[in-house]
Amino acid sequence: MPKIKSTLSVAATASLSLTDPPAPANAEAAESARPGYTAMWVGITCEFVEFAVFFVVYFVARWSYPEVFRAGAPRLWTLGGLLITLVMLTSGYLLVRTVLAVRRDDQRAARVWMTGAFIVSLGYPLLKWLEIQWNPAHGVIAGNNAFFTVYYYLTINHFMHSAWGILGMAWVLLRVWQGAYRPGNLKGVESMAIYWHATDIVWLMLFSLFYAFV
Amino acid sequence: MKRLLHALGPHNATQAWGLLALLTVASAAIAVAERGVLPWIGWLIAALVAWKAWLVAEHYLEVADAAPVFRRIVRVFISLAPLALVVTAWLESR
């Protein structure tokens, strides 16, 4: 009887404990070997959920107003969309090279690649500004119809996400020039790259929904 | 099939970047040239965007090294818009 009491007491203590049971050592090692902070993966999951909802809005609007969408798409600045895509892909590639350079502790290469990634990423706000100038002259005005409303809502939302990414890149650039990232201490630069690549994936979707509309 | 795709695909980030740039230019060119002409062209655009998103996820995001839950989330997300584009192409071609 005392043995049963003791077992129940241990079980109750374990179930009411506020702290997680200690994870096995190999699980911790596996977690630390993964790229970036877990918090950043959670963050991009939230970004994906947000844009998944926007995609639902896009397709409901497109299926409801097919003619409006068909007439609106050719009026967008396709070259601008193409150039933004190339800017996103190229700055993402340069971030990959930055991470690889930090992993092999090549600080000089990391500084060069990271500077390149930041400079190329600035092409996005520049192109977006040019697009905003171009749009009204071609009748691309938010209130005109469902297509333009959805186009502005989704692309400006994406631009806001990218603006956060560019600010983050400025911080990581500073830290790279300070030599703050080393093999074994590169979660910061990896997390920055993860955020930018996730934003890149979202843009690839937007490009196919608006600029490469068929 | 998986081995064939792997053999034909890029083997590093530089090759992936070149392929991504090529596919982007191709999809824009197809859209401008064939917009509203060929009813099945939406399927091709859907395939191209799925391929591009997969390339970014595998070669840039290193999703294969991510925790399984995030790996699945990324793969589900990159399938959503292409699948919806296929459904749209099918609806519009009827």
Coordinates of C-alpha atoms in Angstrom, one line a residue:
Chain A
M1 CA 0.0 0.0 0.0
P2 CA 2.7 2.6 0.8
K3 CA 4.4 1.7 -2.5
I4 CA 1.2 2.5 -4.4
K5 CA 0.9 5.8 -2.5
S6 CA 4.4 6.7 -3.3
T7 CA 3.9 6.0 -7.0
L8 CA 0.8 8.1 -7.1
S9 CA 2.6 10.9 -5.4
V10 CA 5.4 10.9 -8.0
A11 CA 2.9 10.8 -10.9
A12 CA 0.9 13.7 -9.4
T13 CA 4.1 15.7 -8.9
A14 CA 5.2 15.1 -12.5
S15 CA 1.9 16.0 -14.0
L16 CA 1.6 19.2 -12.0
S17 CA 5.2 20.3 -12.6
L18 CA 5.5 23.7 -14.3
T19 CA 8.8 22.8 -15.9
D20 CA 9.3 20.6 -18.9
P21 CA 11.0 17.2 -18.3
P22 CA 14.7 17.4 -19.3
A23 CA 15.1 16.6 -23.0
P24 CA 17.6 14.0 -24.0
A25 CA 21.1 15.4 -24.7
N26 CA 21.0 14.2 -28.4
A27 CA 17.7 16.1 -29.0
E28 CA 19.3 19.3 -27.8
A29 CA 22.3 18.7 -30.1
A30 CA 20.0 18.0 -33.0
E31 CA 18.1 21.2 -32.3
S32 CA 21.2 23.4 -32.2
A33 CA 22.4 21.9 -35.5
R34 CA 19.3 23.2 -37.2
P35 CA 19.6 26.4 -39.2
G36 CA 18.3 29.6 -37.4
Y37 CA 16.4 30.2 -34.3
T38 CA 13.2 28.2 -33.7
A39 CA 11.5 31.5 -33.0
M40 CA 12.2 32.6 -36.6
W41 CA 10.7 29.4 -38.0
V42 CA 7.6 30.2 -35.9
G43 CA 7.6 33.7 -37.3
I44 CA 7.7 32.6 -40.9
T45 CA 4.9 30.1 -40.1
C46 CA 2.8 33.1 -39.0
E47 CA 3.8 34.9 -42.2
F48 CA 2.7 31.9 -44.3
V49 CA -0.6 31.6 -42.5
E50 CA -1.2 35.3 -43.1
F51 CA -0.5 35.1 -46.8
A52 CA -2.5 31.8 -47.1
V53 CA -5.5 33.8 -45.9
F54 CA -4.7 36.5 -48.5
F55 CA -4.5 33.8 -51.2
V56 CA -8.0 32.6 -50.3
V57 CA -9.2 36.2 -50.7
Y58 CA -7.4 36.5 -54.0
F59 CA -9.0 33.3 -55.4
V60 CA -12.5 34.0 -54.1
A61 CA -12.3 37.4 -55.8
R62 CA -10.8 35.9 -59.0
W63 CA -13.5 33.3 -59.3
S64 CA -16.2 35.9 -58.5
Y65 CA -14.9 38.5 -61.0
P66 CA -13.0 36.6 -63.7
E67 CA -13.4 39.3 -66.4
V68 CA -12.2 42.1 -64.1
F69 CA -9.1 40.0 -63.3
R70 CA -8.5 39.2 -66.9
A71 CA -8.7 42.9 -67.9
G72 CA -6.7 44.2 -65.0
A73 CA -3.6 42.0 -65.1
P74 CA -2.2 43.3 -68.5
R75 CA -2.3 46.8 -67.1
L76 CA 0.3 46.0 -64.4
W77 CA 4.0 46.8 -64.9
T78 CA 5.2 43.3 -65.7
L79 CA 8.8 44.4 -66.1
G80 CA 8.7 46.0 -62.6
G81 CA 7.4 42.7 -61.2
L82 CA 10.1 40.8 -63.0
L83 CA 12.8 43.1 -61.7
I84 CA 11.5 42.8 -58.2
T85 CA 11.6 39.0 -58.4
L86 CA 15.2 39.1 -59.7
V87 CA 16.2 41.5 -56.9
M88 CA 14.6 39.2 -54.2
L89 CA 16.2 36.1 -55.7
T90 CA 19.6 37.7 -56.0
S91 CA 19.7 39.2 -52.5
G92 CA 18.5 35.8 -51.2
Y93 CA 21.4 34.1 -53.1
L94 CA 23.9 36.6 -51.6
L95 CA 22.5 35.8 -48.1
V96 CA 23.1 32.1 -48.8
R97 CA 26.7 32.9 -49.7
T98 CA 27.0 35.0 -46.5
V99 CA 25.9 32.1 -44.3
L100 CA 28.2 29.7 -46.1
A101 CA 31.1 32.1 -45.6
V102 CA 30.4 32.5 -41.9
R103 CA 30.1 28.7 -41.5
R104 CA 33.7 28.3 -42.8
D105 CA 34.7 31.4 -40.8
D106 CA 35.7 33.4 -43.9
Q107 CA 35.0 36.8 -42.4
R108 CA 36.2 38.8 -45.4
A109 CA 34.0 36.9 -47.8
A110 CA 31.0 37.2 -45.3
R111 CA 31.4 41.0 -45.3
V112 CA 31.5 41.2 -49.1
W113 CA 28.5 38.9 -49.6
M114 CA 26.4 40.6 -46.9
T115 CA 27.2 44.0 -48.2
G116 CA 26.1 42.8 -51.7
A117 CA 22.9 41.3 -50.3
F118 CA 21.9 44.5 -48.5
I119 CA 22.7 46.8 -51.5
V120 CA 20.7 44.5 -53.9
S121 CA 17.8 44.4 -51.5
L122 CA 17.5 48.2 -51.7
G123 CA 16.4 47.7 -55.3
Y124 CA 13.0 46.5 -54.0
P125 CA 11.9 49.8 -52.4
L126 CA 13.3 51.7 -55.4
L127 CA 11.4 49.5 -57.9
K128 CA 8.2 49.7 -55.7
W129 CA 8.5 53.5 -55.7
L130 CA 8.8 53.5 -59.5
E131 CA 5.8 51.1 -59.8
I132 CA 3.7 53.4 -57.6
Q133 CA 4.6 56.3 -60.0
W134 CA 3.8 54.2 -63.0
N135 CA 0.4 52.8 -61.8
P136 CA -1.9 55.8 -61.8
A137 CA -0.9 56.7 -65.4
H138 CA -2.1 53.3 -66.5
G139 CA -5.4 53.2 -64.5
V140 CA -4.0 51.0 -61.8
I141 CA -5.9 52.6 -58.9
A142 CA -6.9 50.7 -55.7
G143 CA -10.5 51.7 -55.7
N144 CA -11.2 51.0 -59.4
N145 CA -12.1 47.3 -59.1
A146 CA -11.6 44.0 -57.1
F147 CA -8.4 43.1 -59.0
F148 CA -6.6 46.4 -58.3
T149 CA -7.8 46.3 -54.6
V150 CA -6.5 42.8 -54.1
Y151 CA -3.3 43.6 -56.0
Y152 CA -2.5 46.7 -53.8
Y153 CA -3.5 45.0 -50.6
L154 CA -1.3 41.9 -51.1
T155 CA 1.7 43.6 -52.7
I156 CA 1.9 46.5 -50.2
N157 CA 1.6 44.0 -47.4
H158 CA 4.5 42.0 -48.9
F159 CA 6.5 45.2 -49.2
M160 CA 5.9 45.9 -45.5
H161 CA 7.3 42.4 -44.7
S162 CA 10.3 43.1 -46.9
A163 CA 10.9 46.5 -45.3
W164 CA 11.2 44.7 -41.9
G165 CA 13.6 42.3 -43.7
I166 CA 15.7 45.1 -45.1
L167 CA 15.9 46.7 -41.6
G168 CA 17.0 43.3 -40.2
M169 CA 19.6 43.0 -42.9
A170 CA 21.0 46.4 -42.0
W171 CA 21.5 45.2 -38.4
V172 CA 23.1 41.9 -39.6
L173 CA 25.3 43.8 -41.9
L174 CA 26.6 45.9 -39.0
R175 CA 27.2 42.7 -36.9
V176 CA 29.0 41.0 -39.8
W177 CA 31.3 43.9 -40.2
Q178 CA 32.0 43.7 -36.4
G179 CA 32.8 40.0 -36.9
A180 CA 30.1 39.0 -34.5
Y181 CA 29.1 35.7 -36.3
R182 CA 31.4 32.7 -36.1
P183 CA 31.0 29.0 -36.7
G184 CA 28.9 27.9 -33.7
N185 CA 27.5 31.4 -33.3
L186 CA 25.7 32.1 -36.5
K187 CA 22.0 31.7 -35.6
G188 CA 21.5 35.4 -36.1
V189 CA 22.6 35.6 -39.6
E190 CA 20.9 32.3 -40.4
S191 CA 17.6 33.6 -39.0
M192 CA 17.9 36.7 -41.1
A193 CA 18.4 34.6 -44.2
I194 CA 15.4 32.4 -43.3
Y195 CA 13.1 35.4 -43.0
W196 CA 14.3 36.8 -46.3
H197 CA 13.9 33.5 -48.1
A198 CA 10.4 33.0 -46.7
T199 CA 9.5 36.5 -47.9
D200 CA 11.0 35.6 -51.3
I201 CA 8.8 32.5 -51.5
V202 CA 5.7 34.6 -50.8
W203 CA 6.8 37.1 -53.6
L204 CA 7.2 34.2 -56.1
M205 CA 3.5 33.3 -55.4
L206 CA 2.4 37.0 -55.8
F207 CA 4.4 37.3 -59.1
S208 CA 2.5 34.3 -60.6
L209 CA -0.9 35.6 -59.3
F210 CA -0.5 39.2 -60.7
Y211 CA 2.4 39.8 -63.1
A212 CA 2.5 36.4 -64.7
F213 CA -1.3 36.2 -64.8
V214 CA -2.6 34.0 -67.6
Chain B
M1 CA 11.8 9.7 -60.7
K2 CA 13.1 11.4 -57.6
R3 CA 16.7 10.4 -58.6
L4 CA 16.1 11.8 -62.1
L5 CA 14.8 15.1 -60.7
H6 CA 17.8 15.3 -58.4
A7 CA 20.2 14.5 -61.3
L8 CA 18.6 17.2 -63.5
G9 CA 18.3 19.8 -60.7
P10 CA 20.9 22.3 -59.5
H11 CA 23.6 21.0 -57.3
N12 CA 24.4 24.2 -55.4
A13 CA 23.0 27.7 -54.6
T14 CA 24.7 29.3 -57.6
Q15 CA 23.1 26.9 -60.1
A16 CA 19.8 27.3 -58.3
W17 CA 20.0 31.1 -58.6
G18 CA 20.6 30.8 -62.4
L19 CA 17.7 28.4 -62.8
L20 CA 15.4 30.6 -60.7
A21 CA 16.3 33.6 -62.8
L22 CA 15.7 31.7 -66.0
L23 CA 12.3 30.3 -64.9
T24 CA 11.2 33.8 -63.8
V25 CA 12.0 35.3 -67.2
A26 CA 10.3 32.3 -68.9
S27 CA 7.1 32.6 -66.8
A28 CA 6.9 36.4 -67.5
A29 CA 7.5 35.8 -71.2
I30 CA 4.9 33.1 -71.4
A31 CA 2.3 35.2 -69.5
V32 CA 2.8 38.2 -71.8
A33 CA 2.8 36.2 -75.0
E34 CA 0.0 33.7 -74.2
R35 CA -2.2 35.6 -71.8
G36 CA -5.8 34.5 -72.5
V37 CA -4.8 32.6 -75.7
L38 CA -4.1 29.1 -74.5
P39 CA -6.6 27.9 -71.9
W40 CA -4.1 25.3 -70.4
I41 CA -1.2 27.8 -70.0
G42 CA -2.3 28.4 -66.4
W43 CA -1.2 24.8 -65.6
L44 CA 2.3 25.7 -66.9
I45 CA 2.5 28.8 -64.8
A46 CA 1.4 26.8 -61.8
A47 CA 4.1 24.2 -62.4
L48 CA 6.8 26.9 -62.9
V49 CA 5.9 28.7 -59.6
A50 CA 5.8 25.4 -57.7
W51 CA 9.3 24.6 -59.1
K52 CA 10.7 28.0 -58.2
A53 CA 9.3 27.9 -54.7
W54 CA 10.7 24.3 -54.3
L55 CA 14.1 25.5 -55.4
V56 CA 14.1 28.4 -52.9
A57 CA 12.9 26.1 -50.1
E58 CA 15.5 23.4 -50.8
H59 CA 18.5 25.4 -51.8
Y60 CA 18.1 28.7 -50.0
L61 CA 15.9 28.0 -47.0
E62 CA 17.6 24.6 -46.3
V63 CA 14.2 23.2 -45.4
A64 CA 15.6 19.7 -45.4
D65 CA 17.6 20.6 -42.2
A66 CA 14.6 22.3 -40.5
A67 CA 12.5 20.6 -37.7
P68 CA 10.0 18.2 -39.3
V69 CA 7.0 20.4 -38.4
F70 CA 8.4 23.5 -40.1
R71 CA 9.5 21.4 -43.1
R72 CA 5.9 20.2 -43.5
I73 CA 4.5 23.8 -43.1
V74 CA 6.8 25.1 -45.8
R75 CA 6.0 22.3 -48.2
V76 CA 2.2 22.8 -47.6
F77 CA 2.5 26.5 -48.1
I78 CA 4.4 26.3 -51.4
S79 CA 1.7 23.9 -52.7
L80 CA -1.3 26.2 -52.0
A81 CA -1.1 28.8 -54.7
P82 CA 0.0 26.4 -57.5
L83 CA -2.8 24.0 -56.6
A84 CA -5.3 26.9 -56.6
L85 CA -3.9 28.1 -60.0
V86 CA -4.5 24.6 -61.4
V87 CA -8.1 24.6 -60.1
T88 CA -8.5 28.1 -61.7
A89 CA -7.1 26.9 -65.0
W90 CA -9.4 23.9 -65.0
L91 CA -12.5 26.1 -64.1
E92 CA -11.6 28.6 -66.8
S93 CA -11.0 26.0 -69.5
R94 CA -14.5 24.4 -69.0

